[in-house]
Every structure is written in C-alpha cells, then in structure tokens.
PDB file of C-alpha atoms in Angstrom:
ATOM      1  CA  GLU A   1       1.622 -25.790   4.624  1.00  0.00           C
ATOM      2  CA  ASP A   2       0.611 -23.533   1.751  1.00  0.00           C
ATOM      3  CA  GLN A   3       3.621 -22.336  -0.222  1.00  0.00           C
ATOM      4  CA  VAL A   4       4.406 -20.240  -3.275  1.00  0.00           C
ATOM      5  CA  THR A   5       7.813 -20.264  -4.986  1.00  0.00           C
ATOM      6  CA  GLN A   6       8.704 -17.869  -7.768  1.00  0.00           C
ATOM      7  CA  SER A   7      11.594 -18.246 -10.170  1.00  0.00           C
ATOM      8  CA  PRO A   8      13.887 -16.778 -11.161  1.00  0.00           C
ATOM      9  CA  GLU A   9      14.472 -14.250  -8.375  1.00  0.00           C
ATOM     10  CA  ALA A  10      15.743 -11.756 -10.940  1.00  0.00           C
ATOM     11  CA  LEU A  11      15.662 -11.631 -14.728  1.00  0.00           C
ATOM     12  CA  ARG A  12      17.359  -9.253 -17.139  1.00  0.00           C
ATOM     13  CA  LEU A  13      16.063  -9.045 -20.701  1.00  0.00           C
ATOM     14  CA  GLN A  14      16.837  -6.950 -23.723  1.00  0.00           C
ATOM     15  CA  GLU A  15      13.952  -4.989 -25.147  1.00  0.00           C
ATOM     16  CA  GLY A  16      11.999  -7.318 -27.430  1.00  0.00           C
ATOM     17  CA  GLU A  17      13.379 -10.504 -25.853  1.00  0.00           C
ATOM     18  CA  SER A  18      10.394 -12.619 -24.786  1.00  0.00           C
ATOM     19  CA  SER A  19      10.532 -14.794 -21.670  1.00  0.00           C
ATOM     20  CA  SER A  20       8.465 -16.379 -18.893  1.00  0.00           C
ATOM     21  CA  LEU A  21       8.275 -16.085 -15.131  1.00  0.00           C
ATOM     22  CA  ASN A  22       7.329 -19.124 -13.070  1.00  0.00           C
ATOM     23  CA  CYS A  23       5.139 -19.470  -9.983  1.00  0.00           C
ATOM     24  CA  SER A  24       4.871 -22.942  -8.466  1.00  0.00           C
ATOM     25  CA  TYR A  25       2.521 -23.550  -5.589  1.00  0.00           C
ATOM     26  CA  THR A  26       1.516 -26.087  -2.988  1.00  0.00           C
ATOM     27  CA  VAL A  27      -1.885 -25.343  -1.575  1.00  0.00           C
ATOM     28  CA  SER A  28      -4.781 -27.201  -0.009  1.00  0.00           C
ATOM     29  CA  GLY A  29      -7.363 -26.518  -2.683  1.00  0.00           C
ATOM     30  CA  LEU A  30      -7.046 -23.448  -4.877  1.00  0.00           C
ATOM     31  CA  ARG A  31      -9.658 -20.688  -4.875  1.00  0.00           C
ATOM     32  CA  GLY A  32      -7.585 -18.406  -7.052  1.00  0.00           C
ATOM     33  CA  LEU A  33      -4.094 -17.499  -8.244  1.00  0.00           C
ATOM     34  CA  PHE A  34      -3.194 -13.845  -8.647  1.00  0.00           C
ATOM     35  CA  TRP A  35      -0.456 -11.925 -10.429  1.00  0.00           C
ATOM     36  CA  TYR A  36       0.603  -8.457  -9.344  1.00  0.00           C
ATOM     37  CA  ARG A  37       3.116  -5.927 -10.608  1.00  0.00           C
ATOM     38  CA  GLN A  38       5.008  -3.789  -8.087  1.00  0.00           C
ATOM     39  CA  ASP A  39       7.090  -0.726  -8.910  1.00  0.00           C
ATOM     40  CA  PRO A  40       9.758   0.418  -6.424  1.00  0.00           C
ATOM     41  CA  GLY A  41       8.302   2.182  -3.392  1.00  0.00           C
ATOM     42  CA  LYS A  42       4.704   1.510  -4.415  1.00  0.00           C
ATOM     43  CA  GLY A  43       1.947  -0.942  -3.557  1.00  0.00           C
ATOM     44  CA  PRO A  44       1.313  -3.996  -5.752  1.00  0.00           C
ATOM     45  CA  GLU A  45      -0.934  -3.413  -8.753  1.00  0.00           C
ATOM     46  CA  PHE A  46      -3.390  -6.179  -9.630  1.00  0.00           C
ATOM     47  CA  LEU A  47      -2.879  -7.828 -13.041  1.00  0.00           C
ATOM     48  CA  PHE A  48      -4.731 -11.158 -13.330  1.00  0.00           C
ATOM     49  CA  THR A  49      -6.795 -13.753 -11.510  1.00  0.00           C
ATOM     50  CA  LEU A  50      -6.801 -17.397 -12.623  1.00  0.00           C
ATOM     51  CA  TYR A  51      -9.224 -19.883 -11.109  1.00  0.00           C
ATOM     52  CA  SER A  52      -8.757 -23.252 -12.808  1.00  0.00           C
ATOM     53  CA  ALA A  53      -6.147 -25.286 -14.683  1.00  0.00           C
ATOM     54  CA  GLY A  54      -6.077 -24.466 -18.372  1.00  0.00           C
ATOM     55  CA  GLU A  55      -7.252 -20.905 -17.885  1.00  0.00           C
ATOM     56  CA  GLU A  56      -5.365 -18.091 -19.630  1.00  0.00           C
ATOM     57  CA  LYS A  57      -5.607 -14.310 -19.344  1.00  0.00           C
ATOM     58  CA  GLU A  58      -3.931 -11.618 -21.457  1.00  0.00           C
ATOM     59  CA  LYS A  59      -3.212  -7.931 -21.051  1.00  0.00           C
ATOM     60  CA  GLU A  60      -1.057  -6.086 -23.550  1.00  0.00           C
ATOM     61  CA  ARG A  61       2.334  -7.882 -23.613  1.00  0.00           C
ATOM     62  CA  LEU A  62       1.496 -10.123 -20.644  1.00  0.00           C
ATOM     63  CA  LYS A  63      -0.176 -13.524 -20.671  1.00  0.00           C
ATOM     64  CA  ALA A  64      -0.821 -15.634 -17.578  1.00  0.00           C
ATOM     65  CA  THR A  65      -1.468 -19.370 -17.677  1.00  0.00           C
ATOM     66  CA  LEU A  66      -2.347 -21.898 -14.988  1.00  0.00           C
ATOM     67  CA  THR A  67      -1.764 -25.620 -14.480  1.00  0.00           C
ATOM     68  CA  LYS A  68      -2.507 -27.729 -11.415  1.00  0.00           C
ATOM     69  CA  LYS A  69       0.924 -27.037  -9.940  1.00  0.00           C
ATOM     70  CA  GLU A  70       2.190 -23.800 -11.449  1.00  0.00           C
ATOM     71  CA  SER A  71       1.476 -20.611 -13.279  1.00  0.00           C
ATOM     72  CA  PHE A  72       3.502 -18.798 -15.900  1.00  0.00           C
ATOM     73  CA  LEU A  73       3.584 -15.129 -16.727  1.00  0.00           C
ATOM     74  CA  HIS A  74       4.711 -14.831 -20.337  1.00  0.00           C
ATOM     75  CA  ILE A  75       6.108 -11.498 -21.449  1.00  0.00           C
ATOM     76  CA  THR A  76       6.153 -10.977 -25.203  1.00  0.00           C
ATOM     77  CA  ALA A  77       8.481  -8.386 -26.739  1.00  0.00           C
ATOM     78  CA  PRO A  78       8.993  -6.542 -23.431  1.00  0.00           C
ATOM     79  CA  LYS A  79       9.702  -2.825 -23.195  1.00  0.00           C
ATOM     80  CA  PRO A  80      11.723  -0.978 -20.539  1.00  0.00           C
ATOM     81  CA  GLU A  81       8.478   0.155 -18.894  1.00  0.00           C
ATOM     82  CA  ASP A  82       7.709  -3.485 -18.095  1.00  0.00           C
ATOM     83  CA  SER A  83      10.582  -3.411 -15.579  1.00  0.00           C
ATOM     84  CA  ALA A  84       9.113  -4.146 -12.144  1.00  0.00           C
ATOM     85  CA  THR A  85       8.810  -6.879  -9.556  1.00  0.00           C
ATOM     86  CA  TYR A  86       6.107  -9.404 -10.418  1.00  0.00           C
ATOM     87  CA  LEU A  87       4.384 -11.087  -7.488  1.00  0.00           C
ATOM     88  CA  CYS A  88       2.351 -14.281  -7.495  1.00  0.00           C
ATOM     89  CA  ALA A  89      -0.168 -15.117  -4.770  1.00  0.00           C
ATOM     90  CA  VAL A  90      -2.572 -17.968  -4.113  1.00  0.00           C
ATOM     91  CA  GLN A  91      -5.758 -18.115  -2.116  1.00  0.00           C
ATOM     92  CA  PRO A  92      -6.195 -21.482  -0.390  1.00  0.00           C
ATOM     93  CA  GLY A  93      -9.593 -23.138  -0.703  1.00  0.00           C
ATOM     94  CA  GLY A  94     -11.055 -26.444   0.352  1.00  0.00           C
ATOM     95  CA  GLN A  95     -12.337 -27.088   3.845  1.00  0.00           C
ATOM     96  CA  GLY A  96     -11.579 -24.112   6.039  1.00  0.00           C
ATOM     97  CA  GLY A  97     -10.686 -22.016   3.041  1.00  0.00           C
ATOM     98  CA  SER A  98      -9.534 -18.563   3.865  1.00  0.00           C
ATOM     99  CA  GLU A  99      -9.725 -15.039   2.560  1.00  0.00           C
ATOM    100  CA  LYS A 100      -5.977 -14.771   3.064  1.00  0.00           C
ATOM    101  CA  LEU A 101      -3.467 -14.679   0.237  1.00  0.00           C
ATOM    102  CA  VAL A 102      -0.113 -16.462   0.328  1.00  0.00           C
ATOM    103  CA  PHE A 103       2.530 -14.551  -1.623  1.00  0.00           C
ATOM    104  CA  GLY A 104       5.724 -15.610  -3.329  1.00  0.00           C
ATOM    105  CA  LYS A 105       8.819 -13.443  -2.940  1.00  0.00           C
ATOM    106  CA  GLY A 106       8.594 -12.116  -6.458  1.00  0.00           C
ATOM    107  CA  THR A 107      10.665 -11.937  -9.634  1.00  0.00           C
ATOM    108  CA  LYS A 108      12.472  -8.680 -10.308  1.00  0.00           C
ATOM    109  CA  LEU A 109      12.373  -8.034 -14.045  1.00  0.00           C
ATOM    110  CA  THR A 110      14.694  -5.545 -15.715  1.00  0.00           C
ATOM    111  CA  VAL A 111      14.254  -4.769 -19.409  1.00  0.00           C
ATOM    112  CA  ASN A 112      17.174  -2.939 -20.988  1.00  0.00           C
ATOM    113  CA  PRO A 113      16.641  -0.679 -24.011  1.00  0.00           C
TER     114      PRO A 113
ATOM    115  CA  ASP B   1     -11.708   1.786 -10.003  1.00  0.00           C
ATOM    116  CA  VAL B   2     -11.067   0.496  -6.522  1.00  0.00           C
ATOM    117  CA  LYS B   3      -9.175   2.934  -4.401  1.00  0.00           C
ATOM    118  CA  VAL B   4      -7.317   2.015  -1.237  1.00  0.00           C
ATOM    119  CA  THR B   5      -5.765   5.005   0.476  1.00  0.00           C
ATOM    120  CA  GLN B   6      -3.174   4.900   3.227  1.00  0.00           C
ATOM    121  CA  SER B   7      -2.879   7.997   5.375  1.00  0.00           C
ATOM    122  CA  SER B   8       0.876   8.500   5.037  1.00  0.00           C
ATOM    123  CA  ARG B   9       3.555   7.603   2.471  1.00  0.00           C
ATOM    124  CA  TYR B  10       6.424   8.092   4.907  1.00  0.00           C
ATOM    125  CA  LEU B  11       6.586   8.121   8.711  1.00  0.00           C
ATOM    126  CA  VAL B  12       9.451   8.460  11.157  1.00  0.00           C
ATOM    127  CA  LYS B  13       8.712   7.528  14.780  1.00  0.00           C
ATOM    128  CA  ARG B  14      10.717   7.074  17.930  1.00  0.00           C
ATOM    129  CA  THR B  15      11.189   3.793  19.789  1.00  0.00           C
ATOM    130  CA  GLY B  16       8.390   3.279  22.306  1.00  0.00           C
ATOM    131  CA  GLU B  17       5.875   5.549  20.570  1.00  0.00           C
ATOM    132  CA  LYS B  18       2.350   4.365  19.824  1.00  0.00           C
ATOM    133  CA  VAL B  19       1.872   4.497  16.053  1.00  0.00           C
ATOM    134  CA  PHE B  20      -1.353   4.511  14.069  1.00  0.00           C
ATOM    135  CA  LEU B  21      -1.496   3.597  10.384  1.00  0.00           C
ATOM    136  CA  GLU B  22      -4.809   4.310   8.711  1.00  0.00           C
ATOM    137  CA  CYS B  23      -6.337   2.775   5.606  1.00  0.00           C
ATOM    138  CA  VAL B  24      -9.574   3.622   3.798  1.00  0.00           C
ATOM    139  CA  GLN B  25     -11.216   1.826   0.856  1.00  0.00           C
ATOM    140  CA  ASP B  26     -14.058   3.170  -1.243  1.00  0.00           C
ATOM    141  CA  MET B  27     -15.548   0.010  -2.816  1.00  0.00           C
ATOM    142  CA  ASP B  28     -17.617  -1.422   0.059  1.00  0.00           C
ATOM    143  CA  HIS B  29     -15.261  -4.413   0.325  1.00  0.00           C
ATOM    144  CA  GLU B  30     -15.834  -6.927   3.101  1.00  0.00           C
ATOM    145  CA  ASN B  31     -12.201  -7.883   3.671  1.00  0.00           C
ATOM    146  CA  MET B  32      -9.277  -5.679   4.623  1.00  0.00           C
ATOM    147  CA  PHE B  33      -5.678  -6.675   5.260  1.00  0.00           C
ATOM    148  CA  TRP B  34      -2.439  -5.332   6.679  1.00  0.00           C
ATOM    149  CA  TYR B  35       0.866  -6.687   5.331  1.00  0.00           C
ATOM    150  CA  ARG B  36       4.450  -5.741   5.892  1.00  0.00           C
ATOM    151  CA  GLN B  37       7.048  -6.122   3.175  1.00  0.00           C
ATOM    152  CA  ASP B  38      10.748  -6.574   3.835  1.00  0.00           C
ATOM    153  CA  PRO B  39      13.595  -7.342   1.408  1.00  0.00           C
ATOM    154  CA  GLY B  40      14.103 -11.081   1.029  1.00  0.00           C
ATOM    155  CA  LEU B  41      11.000 -11.912   3.089  1.00  0.00           C
ATOM    156  CA  GLY B  42       8.234 -10.848   0.739  1.00  0.00           C
ATOM    157  CA  LEU B  43       4.775  -9.838   1.930  1.00  0.00           C
ATOM    158  CA  ARG B  44       3.761 -11.151   5.324  1.00  0.00           C
ATOM    159  CA  LEU B  45       0.239 -10.888   6.687  1.00  0.00           C
ATOM    160  CA  ILE B  46      -0.095  -9.113  10.036  1.00  0.00           C
ATOM    161  CA  TYR B  47      -3.874  -9.032  10.529  1.00  0.00           C
ATOM    162  CA  PHE B  48      -6.992  -9.146   8.463  1.00  0.00           C
ATOM    163  CA  SER B  49     -10.647  -8.296   8.993  1.00  0.00           C
ATOM    164  CA  TYR B  50     -13.623  -9.891   7.259  1.00  0.00           C
ATOM    165  CA  ASP B  51     -16.283  -7.637   8.756  1.00  0.00           C
ATOM    166  CA  VAL B  52     -16.723  -4.619  10.980  1.00  0.00           C
ATOM    167  CA  LYS B  53     -15.276  -5.284  14.435  1.00  0.00           C
ATOM    168  CA  MET B  54     -14.051  -8.726  13.295  1.00  0.00           C
ATOM    169  CA  LYS B  55     -10.371  -9.540  12.998  1.00  0.00           C
ATOM    170  CA  GLU B  56      -8.049 -12.488  12.647  1.00  0.00           C
ATOM    171  CA  LYS B  57      -4.351 -12.803  13.285  1.00  0.00           C
ATOM    172  CA  GLY B  58      -2.102 -13.307  10.331  1.00  0.00           C
ATOM    173  CA  ASP B  59       1.365 -14.782  10.330  1.00  0.00           C
ATOM    174  CA  ILE B  60       3.164 -12.072  12.335  1.00  0.00           C
ATOM    175  CA  PRO B  61       0.696 -10.324  14.709  1.00  0.00           C
ATOM    176  CA  GLU B  62       3.091  -9.844  17.629  1.00  0.00           C
ATOM    177  CA  GLY B  63       3.555  -6.192  18.545  1.00  0.00           C
ATOM    178  CA  TYR B  64       0.554  -5.070  16.485  1.00  0.00           C
ATOM    179  CA  SER B  65      -3.172  -4.603  16.976  1.00  0.00           C
ATOM    180  CA  VAL B  66      -5.944  -3.512  14.626  1.00  0.00           C
ATOM    181  CA  SER B  67      -9.248  -1.712  14.702  1.00  0.00           C
ATOM    182  CA  ARG B  68     -12.169  -1.790  12.293  1.00  0.00           C
ATOM    183  CA  GLU B  69     -15.040   0.332  13.576  1.00  0.00           C
ATOM    184  CA  LYS B  70     -16.400   1.175  10.112  1.00  0.00           C
ATOM    185  CA  LYS B  71     -16.500  -0.994   7.006  1.00  0.00           C
ATOM    186  CA  GLU B  72     -14.328   1.330   4.945  1.00  0.00           C
ATOM    187  CA  ARG B  73     -11.578   1.939   7.497  1.00  0.00           C
ATOM    188  CA  PHE B  74      -8.957  -0.423   8.927  1.00  0.00           C
ATOM    189  CA  SER B  75      -6.287   0.808  11.319  1.00  0.00           C
ATOM    190  CA  LEU B  76      -3.011  -0.826  12.269  1.00  0.00           C
ATOM    191  CA  ILE B  77      -1.605   0.062  15.684  1.00  0.00           C
ATOM    192  CA  LEU B  78       1.943  -0.427  16.843  1.00  0.00           C
ATOM    193  CA  GLU B  79       1.530  -0.407  20.618  1.00  0.00           C
ATOM    194  CA  SER B  80       5.171   0.443  21.358  1.00  0.00           C
ATOM    195  CA  ALA B  81       7.230   0.903  18.220  1.00  0.00           C
ATOM    196  CA  SER B  82      10.553  -0.872  17.988  1.00  0.00           C
ATOM    197  CA  THR B  83      13.347  -0.641  15.438  1.00  0.00           C
ATOM    198  CA  ASN B  84      12.539  -4.113  14.074  1.00  0.00           C
ATOM    199  CA  GLN B  85       9.169  -2.734  12.967  1.00  0.00           C
ATOM    200  CA  THR B  86      10.887  -0.489  10.443  1.00  0.00           C
ATOM    201  CA  SER B  87       9.314  -1.680   7.198  1.00  0.00           C
ATOM    202  CA  MET B  88       6.979  -0.991   4.301  1.00  0.00           C
ATOM    203  CA  TYR B  89       3.363  -1.450   5.421  1.00  0.00           C
ATOM    204  CA  LEU B  90       0.712  -2.274   2.851  1.00  0.00           C
ATOM    205  CA  CYS B  91      -3.047  -2.202   3.274  1.00  0.00           C
ATOM    206  CA  ALA B  92      -5.335  -4.148   0.936  1.00  0.00           C
ATOM    207  CA  SER B  93      -9.032  -4.855   0.508  1.00  0.00           C
ATOM    208  CA  SER B  94     -11.048  -7.512  -1.324  1.00  0.00           C
ATOM    209  CA  LEU B  95     -14.697  -8.058  -2.096  1.00  0.00           C
ATOM    210  CA  GLY B  96     -15.059 -11.302  -0.184  1.00  0.00           C
ATOM    211  CA  ALA B  97     -17.245 -13.049  -2.748  1.00  0.00           C
ATOM    212  CA  LEU B  98     -16.730 -16.635  -3.928  1.00  0.00           C
ATOM    213  CA  MET B  99     -15.214 -15.307  -7.132  1.00  0.00           C
ATOM    214  CA  ASN B 100     -13.677 -11.852  -7.616  1.00  0.00           C
ATOM    215  CA  THR B 101     -11.464 -12.410  -4.641  1.00  0.00           C
ATOM    216  CA  GLU B 102      -8.516 -10.371  -5.835  1.00  0.00           C
ATOM    217  CA  ALA B 103      -7.074  -7.922  -3.351  1.00  0.00           C
ATOM    218  CA  PHE B 104      -6.321  -4.290  -4.171  1.00  0.00           C
ATOM    219  CA  PHE B 105      -3.473  -2.518  -2.442  1.00  0.00           C
ATOM    220  CA  GLY B 106      -2.790   0.974  -1.213  1.00  0.00           C
ATOM    221  CA  GLN B 107       0.376   2.866  -2.087  1.00  0.00           C
ATOM    222  CA  GLY B 108       2.173   1.761   1.057  1.00  0.00           C
ATOM    223  CA  THR B 109       3.562   3.487   4.148  1.00  0.00           C
ATOM    224  CA  ARG B 110       7.293   3.366   4.693  1.00  0.00           C
ATOM    225  CA  LEU B 111       7.776   3.472   8.462  1.00  0.00           C
ATOM    226  CA  THR B 112      11.134   4.129  10.043  1.00  0.00           C
ATOM    227  CA  VAL B 113      11.515   3.640  13.806  1.00  0.00           C
ATOM    228  CA  VAL B 114      14.568   5.360  15.277  1.00  0.00           C
TER     229      VAL B 114
END
C-alpha cells in the first residue's frame, strides 16, 4: 500500500532558526513527489515537484530535496509569514500508475518573532 | 496562473438535503479531483475524473457522486447529506501529462451539515 508519513506533526521555531521537515514514503514506483503549503481555512498552495533521487528545488527560504525513500523541506532563516501547514504528496507510478496523489497528514510550522 | 474556483467558501445544509459543490478550472486540465480534509485524517480522495464523463472512485466514495459534463467543470454531489459529511471539501485539477503532474487546488468549501 502506498504511504506517506510526515514528521514532526508540529514544529515551533524562532525567527531565523533554520530546520527541516521530513516526508518518508513507500510507493510502488514514483512519478513525482510534491510539496504544498496550506494556510488555515484555505486550499493547499503548490510549492515544488521532485521527480528523481538527487533532485533539489529552491524557492526563497525553502529548499526541497529527494532521496529514494524520503524528501526534506529545508527552511532557512524562517520568518513568521512562513507559518503554515506543509503537506507532502506522492504520485505512484510503475505498472498501473495513477493520476491520484497520496498525501501525508502534514507538518504544522509555527515561526515566532 | 492556474485558477481553480469553488462555488462557495461556506455552506450550511440540513440533514437529508441534496447538496451540490461546484468546481471550475481555467487551464484546460485533463484531471480533476475532489478531496475532503478533516483534522487528524489529512486529505482523502473522494472521486477523480480523467476526462469528460469519466470518473473513478477514490478512497471514500460512499455517500457521494460526481458529474463532469464539460472539461472545465467537476461537480460533487451529496445525495442525502449527513452530519458525518461536515468537512472541508477541496477541488483540484492537474494537466495529466507524463511530467507536470502537480495538482492545483481551489480555496475550499467548508460544509456544515446540521
């Protein structure tokens, strides 16, 4: 069964304190791994797609990396406006690959000023 | 920019009512999805559609149906609303190509069934 586990469930940082969020996955072939940001009461906002191990993507203070078993979302010198829930999702591939995404339950990040 | 628009931000319906949630995307995407999101359970797929008039059940289709008569529009129908269908409903669309498979979400509809 395809599965995505995110850790930690919640993370509190001081402004400027860098850290990483983890997304580990078990999937039958990987077509893509996706990171989203979700603010309270809103729909998820797309951040990154990673397709193969070793790939990295960056956007402002965020950097996503991918290995064969997990992905990390590194947050460098975070600001209070980075506070949100970060969701990881995978798209299974291989034989019978699907258009469906399998989501983790998210990491709620709070950055204190 | 891709835009996915859900018809309502908030809805309050009575038990037993038939409820329609509408979603429109403006980027000619092949795939459209309906998820529900509940605290502690994450996003769960209800139904998705990969073409006009085509649909597939997701993980929790019971009590729901869908309609896709036009490529840009995907409707979620609660045949007889129940209190356990109180939730945040999210619509998404994706291109459907081999690459560029990321899904884009609407702003969500918070449905309360009383």
